[in-house]
CSV table of C-alpha atoms in Angstrom, one decimal:
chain,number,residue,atom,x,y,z
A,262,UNK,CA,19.9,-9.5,-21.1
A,263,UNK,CA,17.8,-12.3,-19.8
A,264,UNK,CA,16.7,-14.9,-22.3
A,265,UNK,CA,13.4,-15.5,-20.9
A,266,UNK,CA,10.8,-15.0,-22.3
A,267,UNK,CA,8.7,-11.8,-20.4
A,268,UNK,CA,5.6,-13.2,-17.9
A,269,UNK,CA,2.4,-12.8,-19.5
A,270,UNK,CA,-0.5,-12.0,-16.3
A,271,UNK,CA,-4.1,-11.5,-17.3
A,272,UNK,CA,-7.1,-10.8,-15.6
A,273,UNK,CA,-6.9,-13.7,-13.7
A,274,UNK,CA,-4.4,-11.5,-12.2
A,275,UNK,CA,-6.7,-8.8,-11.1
A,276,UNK,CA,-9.1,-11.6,-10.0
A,277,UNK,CA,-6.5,-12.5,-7.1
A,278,UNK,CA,-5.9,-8.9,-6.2
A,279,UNK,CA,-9.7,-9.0,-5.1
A,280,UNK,CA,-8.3,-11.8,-3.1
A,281,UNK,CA,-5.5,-9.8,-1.6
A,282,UNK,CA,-7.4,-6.6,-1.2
A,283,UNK,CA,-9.5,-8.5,1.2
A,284,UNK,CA,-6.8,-10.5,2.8
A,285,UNK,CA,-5.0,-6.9,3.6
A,286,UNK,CA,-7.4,-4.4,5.9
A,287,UNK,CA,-4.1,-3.0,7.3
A,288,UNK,CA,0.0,-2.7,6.0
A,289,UNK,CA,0.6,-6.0,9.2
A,290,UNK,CA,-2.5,-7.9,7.0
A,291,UNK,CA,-0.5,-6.7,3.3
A,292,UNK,CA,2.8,-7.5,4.6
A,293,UNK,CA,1.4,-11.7,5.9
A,294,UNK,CA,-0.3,-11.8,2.7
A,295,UNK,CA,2.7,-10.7,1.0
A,296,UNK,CA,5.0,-12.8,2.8
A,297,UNK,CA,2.4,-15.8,2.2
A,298,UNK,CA,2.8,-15.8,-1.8
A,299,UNK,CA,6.4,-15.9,-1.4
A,300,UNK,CA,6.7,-18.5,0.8
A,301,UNK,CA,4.6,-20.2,-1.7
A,302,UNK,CA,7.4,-19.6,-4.3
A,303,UNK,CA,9.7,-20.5,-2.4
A,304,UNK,CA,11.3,-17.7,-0.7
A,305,UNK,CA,12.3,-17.7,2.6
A,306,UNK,CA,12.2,-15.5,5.8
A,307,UNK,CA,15.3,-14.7,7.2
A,308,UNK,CA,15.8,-12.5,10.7
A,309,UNK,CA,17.3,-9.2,11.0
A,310,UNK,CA,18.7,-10.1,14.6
A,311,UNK,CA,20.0,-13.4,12.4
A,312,UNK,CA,23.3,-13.2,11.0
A,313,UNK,CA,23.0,-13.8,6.9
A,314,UNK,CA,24.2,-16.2,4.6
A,315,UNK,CA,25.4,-15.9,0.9
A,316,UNK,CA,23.3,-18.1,-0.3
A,317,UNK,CA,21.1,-18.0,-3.6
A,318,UNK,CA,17.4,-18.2,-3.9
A,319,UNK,CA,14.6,-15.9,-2.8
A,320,UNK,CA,14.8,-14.3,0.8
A,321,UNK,CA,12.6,-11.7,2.5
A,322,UNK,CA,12.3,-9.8,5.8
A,323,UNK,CA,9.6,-8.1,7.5
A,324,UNK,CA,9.6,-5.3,10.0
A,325,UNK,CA,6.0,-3.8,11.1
A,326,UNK,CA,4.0,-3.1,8.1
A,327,UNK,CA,7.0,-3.4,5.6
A,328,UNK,CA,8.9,-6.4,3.7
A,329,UNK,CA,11.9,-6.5,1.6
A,330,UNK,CA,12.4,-9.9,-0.3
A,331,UNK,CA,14.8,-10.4,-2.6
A,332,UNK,CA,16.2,-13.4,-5.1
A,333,UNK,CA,19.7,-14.0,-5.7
A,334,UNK,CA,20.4,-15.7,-9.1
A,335,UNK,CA,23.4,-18.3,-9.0
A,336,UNK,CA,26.8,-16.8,-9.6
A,337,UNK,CA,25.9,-13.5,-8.7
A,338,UNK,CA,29.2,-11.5,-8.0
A,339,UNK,CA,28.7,-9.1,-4.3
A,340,UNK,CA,28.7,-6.2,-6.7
A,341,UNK,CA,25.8,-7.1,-8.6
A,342,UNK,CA,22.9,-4.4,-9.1
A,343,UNK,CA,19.7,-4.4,-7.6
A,344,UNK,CA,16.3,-3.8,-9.7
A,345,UNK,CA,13.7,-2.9,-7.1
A,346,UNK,CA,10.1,-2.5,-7.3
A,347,UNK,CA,8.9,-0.2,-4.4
A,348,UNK,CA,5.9,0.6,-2.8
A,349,UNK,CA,3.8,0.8,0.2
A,350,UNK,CA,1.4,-1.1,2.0
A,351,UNK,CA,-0.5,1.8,4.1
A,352,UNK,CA,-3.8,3.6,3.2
A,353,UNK,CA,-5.6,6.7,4.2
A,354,UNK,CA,-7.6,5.3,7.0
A,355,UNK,CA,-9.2,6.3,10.9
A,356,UNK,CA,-7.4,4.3,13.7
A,357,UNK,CA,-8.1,3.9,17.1
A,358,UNK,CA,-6.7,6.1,19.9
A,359,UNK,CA,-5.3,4.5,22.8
A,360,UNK,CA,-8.1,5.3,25.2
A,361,UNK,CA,-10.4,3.9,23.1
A,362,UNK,CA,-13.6,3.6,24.6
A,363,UNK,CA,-15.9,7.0,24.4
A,364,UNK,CA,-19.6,8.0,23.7
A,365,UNK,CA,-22.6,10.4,24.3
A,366,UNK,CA,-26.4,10.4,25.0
A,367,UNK,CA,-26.5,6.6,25.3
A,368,UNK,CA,-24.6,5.6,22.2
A,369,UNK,CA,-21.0,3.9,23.1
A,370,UNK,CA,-18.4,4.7,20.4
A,371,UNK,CA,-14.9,4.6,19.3
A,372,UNK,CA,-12.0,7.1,19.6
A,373,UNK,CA,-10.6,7.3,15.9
A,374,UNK,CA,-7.3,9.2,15.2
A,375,UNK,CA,-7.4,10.4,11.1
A,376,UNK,CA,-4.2,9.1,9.5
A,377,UNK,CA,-3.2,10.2,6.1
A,378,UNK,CA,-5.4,12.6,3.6
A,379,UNK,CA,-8.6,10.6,3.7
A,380,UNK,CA,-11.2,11.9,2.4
A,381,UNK,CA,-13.7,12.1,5.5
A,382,UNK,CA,-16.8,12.0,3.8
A,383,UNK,CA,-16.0,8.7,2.0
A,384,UNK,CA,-16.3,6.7,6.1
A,385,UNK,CA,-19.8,8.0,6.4
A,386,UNK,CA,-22.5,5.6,7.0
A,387,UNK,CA,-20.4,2.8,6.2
A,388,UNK,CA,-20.6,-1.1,7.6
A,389,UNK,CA,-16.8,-1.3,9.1
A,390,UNK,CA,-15.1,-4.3,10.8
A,391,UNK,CA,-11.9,-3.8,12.8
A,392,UNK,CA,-8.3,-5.0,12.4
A,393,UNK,CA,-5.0,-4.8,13.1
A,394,UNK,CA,-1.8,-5.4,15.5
A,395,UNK,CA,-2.2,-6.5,18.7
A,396,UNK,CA,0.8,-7.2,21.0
A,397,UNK,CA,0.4,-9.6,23.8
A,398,UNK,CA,2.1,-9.4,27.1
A,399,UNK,CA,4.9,-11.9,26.7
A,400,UNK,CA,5.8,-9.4,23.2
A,401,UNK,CA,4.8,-11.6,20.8
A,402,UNK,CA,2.3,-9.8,18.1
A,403,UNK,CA,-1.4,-11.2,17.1
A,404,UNK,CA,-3.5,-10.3,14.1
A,405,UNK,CA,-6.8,-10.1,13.9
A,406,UNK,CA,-9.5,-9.0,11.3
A,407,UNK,CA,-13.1,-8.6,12.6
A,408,UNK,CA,-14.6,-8.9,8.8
A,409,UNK,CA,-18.1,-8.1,10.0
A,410,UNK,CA,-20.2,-5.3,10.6
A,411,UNK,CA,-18.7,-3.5,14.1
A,412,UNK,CA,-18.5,0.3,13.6
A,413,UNK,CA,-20.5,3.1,11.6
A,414,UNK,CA,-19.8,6.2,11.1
A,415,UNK,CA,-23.4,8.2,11.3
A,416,UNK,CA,-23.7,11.0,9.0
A,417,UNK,CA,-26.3,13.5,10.4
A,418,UNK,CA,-30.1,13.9,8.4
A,419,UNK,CA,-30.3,15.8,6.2
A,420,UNK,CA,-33.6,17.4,7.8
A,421,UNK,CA,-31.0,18.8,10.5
A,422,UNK,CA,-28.2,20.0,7.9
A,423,UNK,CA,-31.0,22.0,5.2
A,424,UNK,CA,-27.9,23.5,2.9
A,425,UNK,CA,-25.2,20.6,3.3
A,426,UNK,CA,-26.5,19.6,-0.8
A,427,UNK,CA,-25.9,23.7,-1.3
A,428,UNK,CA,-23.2,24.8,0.8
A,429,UNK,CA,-21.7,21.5,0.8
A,430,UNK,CA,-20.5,18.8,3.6
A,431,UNK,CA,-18.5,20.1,6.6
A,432,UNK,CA,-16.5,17.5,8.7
A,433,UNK,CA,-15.0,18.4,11.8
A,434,UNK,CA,-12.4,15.4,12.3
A,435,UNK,CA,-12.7,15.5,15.8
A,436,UNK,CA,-16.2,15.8,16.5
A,437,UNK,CA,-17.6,14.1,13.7
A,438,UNK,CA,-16.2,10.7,12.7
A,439,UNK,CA,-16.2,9.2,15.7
A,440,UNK,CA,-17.8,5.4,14.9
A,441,UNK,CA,-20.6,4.1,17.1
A,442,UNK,CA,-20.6,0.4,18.2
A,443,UNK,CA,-23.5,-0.2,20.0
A,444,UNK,CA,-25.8,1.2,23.3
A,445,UNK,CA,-25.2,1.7,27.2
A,446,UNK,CA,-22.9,3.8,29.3
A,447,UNK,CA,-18.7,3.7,28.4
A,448,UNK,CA,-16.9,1.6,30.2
A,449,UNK,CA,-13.2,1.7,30.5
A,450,UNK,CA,-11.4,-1.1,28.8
A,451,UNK,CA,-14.8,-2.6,26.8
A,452,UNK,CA,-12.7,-2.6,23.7
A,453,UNK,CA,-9.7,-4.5,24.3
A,454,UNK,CA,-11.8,-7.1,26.3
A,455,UNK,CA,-13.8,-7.8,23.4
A,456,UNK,CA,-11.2,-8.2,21.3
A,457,UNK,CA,-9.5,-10.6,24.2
A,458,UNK,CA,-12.9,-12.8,23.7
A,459,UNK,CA,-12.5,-12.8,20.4
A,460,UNK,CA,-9.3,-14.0,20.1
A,461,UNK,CA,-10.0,-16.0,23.3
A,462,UNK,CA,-7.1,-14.8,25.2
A,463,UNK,CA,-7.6,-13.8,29.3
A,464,UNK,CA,-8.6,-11.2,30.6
A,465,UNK,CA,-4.9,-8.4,30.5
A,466,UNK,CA,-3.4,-10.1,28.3
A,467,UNK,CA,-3.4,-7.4,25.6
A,468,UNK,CA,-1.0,-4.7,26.3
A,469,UNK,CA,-0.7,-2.9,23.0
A,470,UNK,CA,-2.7,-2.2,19.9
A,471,UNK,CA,-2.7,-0.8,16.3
A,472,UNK,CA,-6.1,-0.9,15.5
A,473,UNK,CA,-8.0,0.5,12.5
A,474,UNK,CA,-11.7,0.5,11.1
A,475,UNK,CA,-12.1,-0.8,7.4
A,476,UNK,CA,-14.9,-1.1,4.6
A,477,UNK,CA,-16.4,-4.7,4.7
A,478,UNK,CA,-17.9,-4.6,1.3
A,479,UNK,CA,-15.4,-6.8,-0.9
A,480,UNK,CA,-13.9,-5.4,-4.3
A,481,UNK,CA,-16.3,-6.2,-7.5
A,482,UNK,CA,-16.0,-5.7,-11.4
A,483,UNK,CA,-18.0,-2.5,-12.5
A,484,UNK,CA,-19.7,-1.2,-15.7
A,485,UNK,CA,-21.2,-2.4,-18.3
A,486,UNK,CA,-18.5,-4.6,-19.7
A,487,UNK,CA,-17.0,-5.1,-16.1
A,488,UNK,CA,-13.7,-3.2,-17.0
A,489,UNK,CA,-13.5,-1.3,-14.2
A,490,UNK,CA,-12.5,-2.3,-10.5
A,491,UNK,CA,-13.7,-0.9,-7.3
A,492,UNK,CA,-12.1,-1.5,-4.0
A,493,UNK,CA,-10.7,-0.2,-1.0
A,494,UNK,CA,-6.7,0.5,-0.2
A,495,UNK,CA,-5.8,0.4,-4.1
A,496,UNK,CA,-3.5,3.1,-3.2
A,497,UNK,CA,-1.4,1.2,-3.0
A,498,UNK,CA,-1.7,-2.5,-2.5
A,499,UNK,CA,-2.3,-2.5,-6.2
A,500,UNK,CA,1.4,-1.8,-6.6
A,501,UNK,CA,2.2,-4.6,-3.3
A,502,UNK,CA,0.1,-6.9,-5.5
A,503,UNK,CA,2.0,-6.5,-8.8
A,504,UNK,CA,5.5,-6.1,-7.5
A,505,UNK,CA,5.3,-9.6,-5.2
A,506,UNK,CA,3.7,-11.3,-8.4
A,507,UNK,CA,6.7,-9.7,-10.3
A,508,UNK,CA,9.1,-10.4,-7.9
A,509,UNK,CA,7.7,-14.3,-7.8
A,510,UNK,CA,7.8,-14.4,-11.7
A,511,UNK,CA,11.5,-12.9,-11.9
A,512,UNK,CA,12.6,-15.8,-9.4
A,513,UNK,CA,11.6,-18.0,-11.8
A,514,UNK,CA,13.4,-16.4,-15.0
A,515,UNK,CA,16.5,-17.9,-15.9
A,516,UNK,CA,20.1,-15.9,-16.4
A,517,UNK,CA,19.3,-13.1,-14.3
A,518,UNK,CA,21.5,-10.1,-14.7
A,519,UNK,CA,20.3,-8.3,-11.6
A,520,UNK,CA,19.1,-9.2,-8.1
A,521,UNK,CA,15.1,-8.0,-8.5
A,522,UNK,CA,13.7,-6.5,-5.2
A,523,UNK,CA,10.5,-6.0,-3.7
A,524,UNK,CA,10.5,-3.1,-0.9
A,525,UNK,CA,7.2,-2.3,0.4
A,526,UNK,CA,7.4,0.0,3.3
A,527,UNK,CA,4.7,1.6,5.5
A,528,UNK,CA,3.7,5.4,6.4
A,529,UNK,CA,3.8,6.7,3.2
A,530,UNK,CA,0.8,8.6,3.9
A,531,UNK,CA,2.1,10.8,6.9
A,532,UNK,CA,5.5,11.2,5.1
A,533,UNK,CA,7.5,7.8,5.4
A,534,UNK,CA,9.6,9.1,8.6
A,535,UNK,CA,9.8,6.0,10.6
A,536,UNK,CA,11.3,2.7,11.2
A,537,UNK,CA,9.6,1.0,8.6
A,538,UNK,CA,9.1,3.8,6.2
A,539,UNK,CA,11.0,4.7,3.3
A,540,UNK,CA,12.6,7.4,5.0
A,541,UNK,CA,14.3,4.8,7.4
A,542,UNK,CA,17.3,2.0,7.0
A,543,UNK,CA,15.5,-0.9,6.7
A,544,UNK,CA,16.4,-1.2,2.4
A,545,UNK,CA,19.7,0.8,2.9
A,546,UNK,CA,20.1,-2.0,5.8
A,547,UNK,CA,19.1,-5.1,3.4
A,548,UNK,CA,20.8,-4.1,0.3
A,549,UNK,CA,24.1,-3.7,2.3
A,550,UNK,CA,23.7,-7.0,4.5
A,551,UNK,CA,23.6,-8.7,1.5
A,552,UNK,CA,26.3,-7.5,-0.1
A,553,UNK,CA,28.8,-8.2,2.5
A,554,UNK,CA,27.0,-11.7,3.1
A,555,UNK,CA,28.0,-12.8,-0.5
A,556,UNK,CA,31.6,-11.6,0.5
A,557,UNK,CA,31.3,-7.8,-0.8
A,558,UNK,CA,33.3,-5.1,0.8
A,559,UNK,CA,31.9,-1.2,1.2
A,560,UNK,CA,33.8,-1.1,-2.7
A,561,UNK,CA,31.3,-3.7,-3.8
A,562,UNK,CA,28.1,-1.8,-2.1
A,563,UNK,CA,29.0,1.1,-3.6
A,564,UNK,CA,29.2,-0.7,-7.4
A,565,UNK,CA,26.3,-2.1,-6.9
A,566,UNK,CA,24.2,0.7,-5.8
A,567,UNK,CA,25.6,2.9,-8.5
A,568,UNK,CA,24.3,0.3,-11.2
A,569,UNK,CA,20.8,0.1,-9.5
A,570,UNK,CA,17.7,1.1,-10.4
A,571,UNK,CA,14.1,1.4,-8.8
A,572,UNK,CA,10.6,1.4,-9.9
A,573,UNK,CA,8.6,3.6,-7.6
A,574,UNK,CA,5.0,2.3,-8.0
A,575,UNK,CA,2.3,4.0,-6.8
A,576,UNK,CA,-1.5,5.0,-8.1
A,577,UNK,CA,-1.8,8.3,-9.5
A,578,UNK,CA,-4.9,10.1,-11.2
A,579,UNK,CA,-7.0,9.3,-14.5
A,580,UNK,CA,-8.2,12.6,-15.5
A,581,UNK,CA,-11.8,12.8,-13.7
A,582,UNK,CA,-14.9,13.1,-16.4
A,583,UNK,CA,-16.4,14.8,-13.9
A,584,UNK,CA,-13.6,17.7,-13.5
A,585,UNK,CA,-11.7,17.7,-16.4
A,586,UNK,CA,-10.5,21.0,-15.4
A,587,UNK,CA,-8.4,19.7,-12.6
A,588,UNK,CA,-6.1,17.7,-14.7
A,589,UNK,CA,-3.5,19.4,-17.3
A,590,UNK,CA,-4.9,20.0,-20.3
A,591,UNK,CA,-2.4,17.6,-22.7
A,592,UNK,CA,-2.0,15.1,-20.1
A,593,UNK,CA,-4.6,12.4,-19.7
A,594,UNK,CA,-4.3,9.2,-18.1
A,595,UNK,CA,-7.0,7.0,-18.8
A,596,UNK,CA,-8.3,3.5,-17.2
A,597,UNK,CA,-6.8,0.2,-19.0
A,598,UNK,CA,-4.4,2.7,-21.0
A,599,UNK,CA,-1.5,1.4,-18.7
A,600,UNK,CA,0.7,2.3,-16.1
A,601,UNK,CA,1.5,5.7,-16.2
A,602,UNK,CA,5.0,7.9,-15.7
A,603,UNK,CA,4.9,10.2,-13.1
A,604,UNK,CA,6.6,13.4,-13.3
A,605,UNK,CA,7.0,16.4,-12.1
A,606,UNK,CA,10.3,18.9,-12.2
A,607,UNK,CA,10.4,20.1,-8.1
A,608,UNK,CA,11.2,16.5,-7.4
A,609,UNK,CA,7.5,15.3,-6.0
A,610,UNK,CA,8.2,12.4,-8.3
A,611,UNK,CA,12.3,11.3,-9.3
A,612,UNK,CA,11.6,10.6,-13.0
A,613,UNK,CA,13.4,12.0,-15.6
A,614,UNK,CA,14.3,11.4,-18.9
A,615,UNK,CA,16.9,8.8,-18.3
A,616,UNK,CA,14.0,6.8,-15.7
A,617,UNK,CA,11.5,7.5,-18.8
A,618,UNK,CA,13.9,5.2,-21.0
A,619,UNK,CA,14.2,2.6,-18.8
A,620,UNK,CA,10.5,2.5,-18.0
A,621,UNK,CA,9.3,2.9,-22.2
A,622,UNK,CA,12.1,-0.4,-22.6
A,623,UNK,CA,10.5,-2.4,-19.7
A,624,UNK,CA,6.6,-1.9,-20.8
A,625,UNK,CA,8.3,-2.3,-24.7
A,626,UNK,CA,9.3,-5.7,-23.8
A,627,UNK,CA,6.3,-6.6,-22.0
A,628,UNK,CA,4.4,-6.0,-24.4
A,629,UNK,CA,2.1,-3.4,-22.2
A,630,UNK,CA,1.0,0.3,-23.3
A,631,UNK,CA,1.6,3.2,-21.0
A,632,UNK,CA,1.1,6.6,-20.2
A,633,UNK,CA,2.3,9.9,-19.0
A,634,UNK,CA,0.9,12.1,-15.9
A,635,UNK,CA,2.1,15.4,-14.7
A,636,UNK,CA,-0.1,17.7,-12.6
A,637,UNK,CA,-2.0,20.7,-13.3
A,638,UNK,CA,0.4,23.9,-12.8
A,639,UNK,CA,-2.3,25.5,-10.8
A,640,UNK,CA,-2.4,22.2,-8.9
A,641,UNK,CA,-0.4,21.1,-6.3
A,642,UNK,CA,1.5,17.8,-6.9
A,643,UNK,CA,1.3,14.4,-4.3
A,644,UNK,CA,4.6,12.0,-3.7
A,645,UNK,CA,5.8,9.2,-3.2
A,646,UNK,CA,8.5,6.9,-2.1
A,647,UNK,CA,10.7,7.9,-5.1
A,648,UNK,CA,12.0,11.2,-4.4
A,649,UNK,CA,13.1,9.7,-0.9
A,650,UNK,CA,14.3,6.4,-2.1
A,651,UNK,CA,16.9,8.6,-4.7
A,652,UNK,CA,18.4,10.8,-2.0
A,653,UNK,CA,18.5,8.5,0.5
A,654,UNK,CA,20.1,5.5,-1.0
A,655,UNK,CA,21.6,7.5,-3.8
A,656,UNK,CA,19.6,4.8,-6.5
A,657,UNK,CA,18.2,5.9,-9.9
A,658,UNK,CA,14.7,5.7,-9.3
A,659,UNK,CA,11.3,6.2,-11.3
A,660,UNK,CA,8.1,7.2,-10.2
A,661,UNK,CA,5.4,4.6,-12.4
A,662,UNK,CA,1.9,3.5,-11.3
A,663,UNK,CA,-1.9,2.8,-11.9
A,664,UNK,CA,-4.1,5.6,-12.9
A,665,UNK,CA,-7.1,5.6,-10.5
A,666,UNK,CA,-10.1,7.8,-9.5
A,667,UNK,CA,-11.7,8.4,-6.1
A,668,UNK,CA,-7.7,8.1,-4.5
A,669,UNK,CA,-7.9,8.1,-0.6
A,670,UNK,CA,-11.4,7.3,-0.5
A,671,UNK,CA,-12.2,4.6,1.2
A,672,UNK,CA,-13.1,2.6,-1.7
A,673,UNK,CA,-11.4,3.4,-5.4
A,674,UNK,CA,-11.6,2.9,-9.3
A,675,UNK,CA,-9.3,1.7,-11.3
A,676,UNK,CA,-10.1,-0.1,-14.7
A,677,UNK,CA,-9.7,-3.9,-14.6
A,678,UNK,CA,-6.8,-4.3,-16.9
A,679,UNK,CA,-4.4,-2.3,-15.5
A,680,UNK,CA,-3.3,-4.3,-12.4
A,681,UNK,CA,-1.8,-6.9,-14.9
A,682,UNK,CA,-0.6,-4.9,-17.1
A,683,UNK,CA,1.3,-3.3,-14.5
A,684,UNK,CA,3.0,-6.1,-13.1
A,685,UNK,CA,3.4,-7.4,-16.3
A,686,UNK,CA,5.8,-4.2,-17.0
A,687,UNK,CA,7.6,-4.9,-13.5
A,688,UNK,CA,8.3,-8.5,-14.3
A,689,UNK,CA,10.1,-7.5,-17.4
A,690,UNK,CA,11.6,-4.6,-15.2
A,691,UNK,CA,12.9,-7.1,-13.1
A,692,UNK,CA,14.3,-9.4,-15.4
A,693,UNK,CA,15.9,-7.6,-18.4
């Protein structure tokens, strides 16, 4: 067991989350910010194309929208376990198409693409700004975040939709959430060479983008007693947030008996099949690099993966006020009650009762209360990176998170406390 003594965070905390939340419009934005606090700490990024050392201290890659850092204590033997906190850094969003530039009857306007389960109606009539990836001609990458009003969404009058407060709000998601961004006749290209003024590059020189609209209105305390948090992208660069601060904190522990882990990956929302999802070999990749770079053999891997565990964190749902009826009757997450367990018996979430132990021990020595969530029966049940990380990588794993409402809108409610209280729980995850 370590001997030092668990981190304490507090709502100062939360305070920099705002921060991060509004440093992060897109998982390239989360990953740079990410990347930023642990250069900070003292991490360092190494190259996949790089061959690795055996060094100690903290290291990190990126790829895309994901990052895997990691801290090597002194005297750790090639077979030592990992403890890894996982997440990811992408949101339910719109995203540009690549022919972007469209319109009608005089308004010019933006071809979107829906990614994830957003919910629609939550864009509407919203100031947006723009951000994202671009990639230049000579390869090299370029972010950019127009924080400013650029885009809306127009919902349509009511005096021209009588019933939509009876019948309710249809959305057709190709029709209707186009954004406008200003007047005139479409003209081919008039996106990308904006975007080349604003980053003052010439005329071309863009060849590639990943391009999505976000919420400019920043995160803010709410309620009376300003205990509750509204934001946008909570799900999930809450977790981000908390693990990195975790991950920072553990570097800093003393007589570490595991290497601790971030692994943030992107595309959770579609299903994490790609390069940089958890469905891919970037961690699988890391975790065995390093390994064989402190002199492991596939004997060591295998011992070390056997003794490691993983902390799946991801928001799941306070029971609603609202619709009560939704949630299981016995099981009710609340805000600032703590991160919750997630579970569920087809394997939407990898808890069990073995995970449950290791998570009640972790928040037990931290100090932190917590909470249990398992769906409605008649309700059917979201996932995560858990279930994936388990059968791919053959790692114990436990599904854990914040307890939000309003998840995939673009702009959620959590309760104020419970950002620190979760990464208070994943620091002593991390180092005991």
């Amino acid at each position: 067991m370590s001997s030092s003594a668990p981190t304490r965070f507090d709502r100062g905390h939360t305070d920099d989350l705002m921060s991060f939340l509004m440093a992060a419009p897109t998982p390239y934005h989360a990953v740079a910010a990410a990347a930023e606090r642990l250069e900070k700490a003292g991490f360092r990024q190494v190259l996949e194309t790089d061959a690795w050392d055996g060094t100690t201290g903290g290291k990190y890659v990126t790829r895309g929208g994901a990052i895997i850092a990691w801290f090597v204590p002194e005297g750790a033997a090639p077979h030592t376990p990992f403890r890894i906190a996982g997440a990811h850094t992408d949101s339910p969003n719109l995203r540009v198409k690549p022919l972007p530039d469209t319109g009608s009857y005089g308004w010019r306007q933006i071809a979107v693409e829906i990614y994830g389960g957003t919910l629609l109606n939550t864009w509407l009539d919203r100031d947006l700004g723009l951000a994202g990836r671009l990639t230049l001609r000579d390869g090299s990458h370029l972010l950019i975040d127009i924080d400013r009003p650029l885009l809306r969404v127009p919902q349509l009058a009511v005096h021209l939709d009588r019933s939509v407060n009876t019948d309710g709000l249809k959305l057709d998601r190709q029709k209707h959430m186009q954004p406008i961004w200003g007047l005139g006749d479409v003209e081919e290209g008039d996106l990308i060479r904006f975007l080349e003024q604003e980053c003052s590059l010439a005329e071309g020189e863009i060849t590639g983008w990943d391009l999505m609209p976000h919420a400019i209105e920043p995160p803010a305390y709410l309620g009376r007693d300003r205990e509750l948090l509204a934001g946008p992208r909570m799900d999930n660069l809450v977790s981000v947030h908390a693990a990195t601060a975790a991950l920072t904190a553990a570097a800093a522990s003393a007589d570490l008996p595991y290497i601790p882990v971030l692994a943030a990956f992107d595309h959770e929302e579609n299903g994490s099949q790609s390069d940089t999802g958890a469905e891919g070999p970037l961690l699988g990749s890391v975790l065995e690099r390093s390994v064989f770079a402190r002199g492991g053999s596939l004997e060591d891997r295998a011992r070390a993966l056997a003794g490691t565990i993983c902390l799946s964190s991801d928001t799941g749902h306070a029971v609603h006020p609202n619709y009560g009826e939704r949630h299981d009757p016995t099981h009710h997450p609340r805000a600032n009650g703590g991160p919750i367990l997630k579970v569920n018996v087809n394997q939407r979430y990898a808890t069990d009762g073995s995970g449950r132990a290791v998570f009640a021990a972790a928040c037990e020595r931290a100090g932190v209360p917590w909470q249990t969530f398992v769906s409605n029966n008649a309700m059917p049940c979201g996932t995560t990176i858990g279930p994936i990380t388990a059968a791919r990588h053959g790692i114990q794993t436990v599904d854990i998170g914040v307890a939000i409402l309003s998840m995939h809108s673009a702009r959620e409610l959590c309760g104020a406390d419970d950002p620190f209280l979760l990464a208070n729980a994943l620091a002593a995850f991390l180092t005991a």
